Amino acid sequence: MANAPKSDELEDARARLEAALSSLAQGVASSRDALDMAATVASDNAATTARLETLEKENLKLHEQVAAFALQPEPAGPATNDEAITALEAGKARLAKENQELAHSNTALLAEKASIREDLDKTIAELEGMMAEA
């Protein structure tokens, strides 16, 4: 039975080796997961950095536009909003008046059209009467 203690030692060694290999495999899997996570984080970081740079450029453009706008002279025209509103209301009143005049003209033209149609119908009726007599 000398082989039995040796066999037990070999079994113990094999069990320790399997446990070590299992632990190593779990470590490798864990490392892969960590590397994948690090790659994802790096990719997200690069995208965020690119977006930040784009926003900073756009912000700079907007600041330049605001500065350019601030340096422009005041536009010529109505000095106040009240004057602009008054001018717009006057234009609106002119258009309303013109609209009424056009509506009256349209009514007159429709009446004239009806009158001409009546005269035409009478003339056609007279011609038909003459044709019937002849």
PDB file of C-alpha atoms in Angstrom, residues 20-121:
ATOM      1  CA  ALA A  20      -5.025  26.631 -10.492  1.00  0.00           C
ATOM      2  CA  LEU A  21      -5.953  26.158 -14.184  1.00  0.00           C
ATOM      3  CA  SER A  22      -9.587  26.966 -13.422  1.00  0.00           C
ATOM      4  CA  SER A  23      -8.526  30.080 -11.532  1.00  0.00           C
ATOM      5  CA  LEU A  24      -6.229  31.041 -14.423  1.00  0.00           C
ATOM      6  CA  ALA A  25      -9.034  30.547 -16.963  1.00  0.00           C
ATOM      7  CA  GLN A  26     -11.340  32.741 -14.863  1.00  0.00           C
ATOM      8  CA  GLY A  27      -8.580  35.347 -14.623  1.00  0.00           C
ATOM      9  CA  VAL A  28      -8.095  35.295 -18.406  1.00  0.00           C
ATOM     10  CA  ALA A  29     -11.854  35.667 -18.970  1.00  0.00           C
ATOM     11  CA  SER A  30     -11.982  38.456 -16.434  1.00  0.00           C
ATOM     12  CA  SER A  31      -9.025  40.164 -18.123  1.00  0.00           C
ATOM     13  CA  ARG A  32     -10.733  39.893 -21.523  1.00  0.00           C
ATOM     14  CA  ASP A  33     -13.889  41.420 -20.099  1.00  0.00           C
ATOM     15  CA  ALA A  34     -11.828  44.209 -18.543  1.00  0.00           C
ATOM     16  CA  LEU A  35     -10.036  44.826 -21.867  1.00  0.00           C
ATOM     17  CA  ASP A  36     -13.350  44.900 -23.736  1.00  0.00           C
ATOM     18  CA  MET A  37     -14.760  47.318 -21.175  1.00  0.00           C
ATOM     19  CA  ALA A  38     -11.623  49.485 -21.433  1.00  0.00           C
ATOM     20  CA  ALA A  39     -11.933  49.531 -25.241  1.00  0.00           C
ATOM     21  CA  THR A  40     -15.596  50.559 -24.965  1.00  0.00           C
ATOM     22  CA  VAL A  41     -14.760  53.291 -22.481  1.00  0.00           C
ATOM     23  CA  ALA A  42     -11.910  54.518 -24.694  1.00  0.00           C
ATOM     24  CA  SER A  43     -14.222  54.591 -27.719  1.00  0.00           C
ATOM     25  CA  ASP A  44     -16.886  56.487 -25.781  1.00  0.00           C
ATOM     26  CA  ASN A  45     -14.238  58.880 -24.483  1.00  0.00           C
ATOM     27  CA  ALA A  46     -12.975  59.524 -28.033  1.00  0.00           C
ATOM     28  CA  ALA A  47     -16.531  60.184 -29.270  1.00  0.00           C
ATOM     29  CA  THR A  48     -17.201  62.517 -26.344  1.00  0.00           C
ATOM     30  CA  THR A  49     -13.938  64.351 -26.983  1.00  0.00           C
ATOM     31  CA  ALA A  50     -14.828  64.750 -30.669  1.00  0.00           C
ATOM     32  CA  ARG A  51     -18.289  66.081 -29.775  1.00  0.00           C
ATOM     33  CA  LEU A  52     -16.738  68.461 -27.267  1.00  0.00           C
ATOM     34  CA  GLU A  53     -14.309  69.788 -29.879  1.00  0.00           C
ATOM     35  CA  THR A  54     -17.169  70.264 -32.346  1.00  0.00           C
ATOM     36  CA  LEU A  55     -19.212  72.124 -29.727  1.00  0.00           C
ATOM     37  CA  GLU A  56     -16.238  74.307 -28.821  1.00  0.00           C
ATOM     38  CA  LYS A  57     -15.754  75.219 -32.514  1.00  0.00           C
ATOM     39  CA  GLU A  58     -19.452  75.998 -32.878  1.00  0.00           C
ATOM     40  CA  ASN A  59     -19.355  78.053 -29.681  1.00  0.00           C
ATOM     41  CA  LEU A  60     -16.408  80.020 -31.038  1.00  0.00           C
ATOM     42  CA  LYS A  61     -18.279  80.667 -34.304  1.00  0.00           C
ATOM     43  CA  LEU A  62     -21.301  81.870 -32.368  1.00  0.00           C
ATOM     44  CA  HIS A  63     -19.147  84.210 -30.270  1.00  0.00           C
ATOM     45  CA  GLU A  64     -17.610  85.593 -33.471  1.00  0.00           C
ATOM     46  CA  GLN A  65     -21.068  86.108 -34.997  1.00  0.00           C
ATOM     47  CA  VAL A  66     -22.305  87.859 -31.857  1.00  0.00           C
ATOM     48  CA  ALA A  67     -19.248  90.106 -31.863  1.00  0.00           C
ATOM     49  CA  ALA A  68     -19.702  90.881 -35.576  1.00  0.00           C
ATOM     50  CA  PHE A  69     -23.375  91.621 -35.016  1.00  0.00           C
ATOM     51  CA  ALA A  70     -22.582  93.863 -32.074  1.00  0.00           C
ATOM     52  CA  LEU A  71     -20.169  95.853 -34.241  1.00  0.00           C
ATOM     53  CA  GLN A  72     -22.741  96.457 -37.002  1.00  0.00           C
ATOM     54  CA  PRO A  73     -24.377  99.883 -37.105  1.00  0.00           C
ATOM     55  CA  GLU A  74     -28.027 100.218 -36.216  1.00  0.00           C
ATOM     56  CA  PRO A  75     -30.219  99.515 -39.258  1.00  0.00           C
ATOM     57  CA  ALA A  76     -31.708 102.511 -41.011  1.00  0.00           C
ATOM     58  CA  GLY A  77     -35.468 102.667 -40.745  1.00  0.00           C
ATOM     59  CA  PRO A  78     -37.986 103.097 -37.985  1.00  0.00           C
ATOM     60  CA  ALA A  79     -36.223 104.164 -34.842  1.00  0.00           C
ATOM     61  CA  THR A  80     -38.579 102.347 -32.535  1.00  0.00           C
ATOM     62  CA  ASN A  81     -40.842  99.370 -32.540  1.00  0.00           C
ATOM     63  CA  ASP A  82     -43.831 101.677 -32.153  1.00  0.00           C
ATOM     64  CA  GLU A  83     -42.995 103.405 -35.433  1.00  0.00           C
ATOM     65  CA  ALA A  84     -42.556 100.042 -37.159  1.00  0.00           C
ATOM     66  CA  ILE A  85     -45.912  98.847 -35.814  1.00  0.00           C
ATOM     67  CA  THR A  86     -47.574 102.092 -36.938  1.00  0.00           C
ATOM     68  CA  ALA A  87     -46.119 101.670 -40.431  1.00  0.00           C
ATOM     69  CA  LEU A  88     -47.298  98.064 -40.605  1.00  0.00           C
ATOM     70  CA  GLU A  89     -50.795  99.023 -39.425  1.00  0.00           C
ATOM     71  CA  ALA A  90     -50.979 101.744 -42.098  1.00  0.00           C
ATOM     72  CA  GLY A  91     -49.983  99.211 -44.755  1.00  0.00           C
ATOM     73  CA  LYS A  92     -52.597  96.815 -43.411  1.00  0.00           C
ATOM     74  CA  ALA A  93     -55.275  99.522 -43.597  1.00  0.00           C
ATOM     75  CA  ARG A  94     -54.315 100.290 -47.214  1.00  0.00           C
ATOM     76  CA  LEU A  95     -54.579  96.620 -48.111  1.00  0.00           C
ATOM     77  CA  ALA A  96     -57.971  96.287 -46.375  1.00  0.00           C
ATOM     78  CA  LYS A  97     -59.259  99.308 -48.321  1.00  0.00           C
ATOM     79  CA  GLU A  98     -57.906  97.923 -51.594  1.00  0.00           C
ATOM     80  CA  ASN A  99     -59.519  94.583 -50.787  1.00  0.00           C
ATOM     81  CA  GLN A 100     -62.917  96.289 -50.317  1.00  0.00           C
ATOM     82  CA  GLU A 101     -62.539  98.183 -53.608  1.00  0.00           C
ATOM     83  CA  LEU A 102     -61.728  94.947 -55.415  1.00  0.00           C
ATOM     84  CA  ALA A 103     -64.727  93.238 -53.820  1.00  0.00           C
ATOM     85  CA  HIS A 104     -67.003  96.072 -55.026  1.00  0.00           C
ATOM     86  CA  SER A 105     -65.480  95.872 -58.506  1.00  0.00           C
ATOM     87  CA  ASN A 106     -66.019  92.121 -58.526  1.00  0.00           C
ATOM     88  CA  THR A 107     -69.677  92.569 -57.532  1.00  0.00           C
ATOM     89  CA  ALA A 108     -70.171  95.133 -60.303  1.00  0.00           C
ATOM     90  CA  LEU A 109     -68.551  92.852 -62.868  1.00  0.00           C
ATOM     91  CA  LEU A 110     -70.721  89.913 -61.797  1.00  0.00           C
ATOM     92  CA  ALA A 111     -73.850  92.105 -62.163  1.00  0.00           C
ATOM     93  CA  GLU A 112     -72.713  93.227 -65.625  1.00  0.00           C
ATOM     94  CA  LYS A 113     -72.083  89.609 -66.589  1.00  0.00           C
ATOM     95  CA  ALA A 114     -75.602  88.649 -65.485  1.00  0.00           C
ATOM     96  CA  SER A 115     -77.076  91.550 -67.476  1.00  0.00           C
ATOM     97  CA  ILE A 116     -75.168  90.554 -70.611  1.00  0.00           C
ATOM     98  CA  ARG A 117     -76.284  86.944 -70.174  1.00  0.00           C
ATOM     99  CA  GLU A 118     -79.932  88.129 -69.932  1.00  0.00           C
ATOM    100  CA  ASP A 119     -79.579  90.222 -73.084  1.00  0.00           C
ATOM    101  CA  LEU A 120     -77.932  87.295 -74.861  1.00  0.00           C
ATOM    102  CA  ASP A 121     -80.707  84.917 -73.781  1.00  0.00           C
TER     103      ASP A 121
END
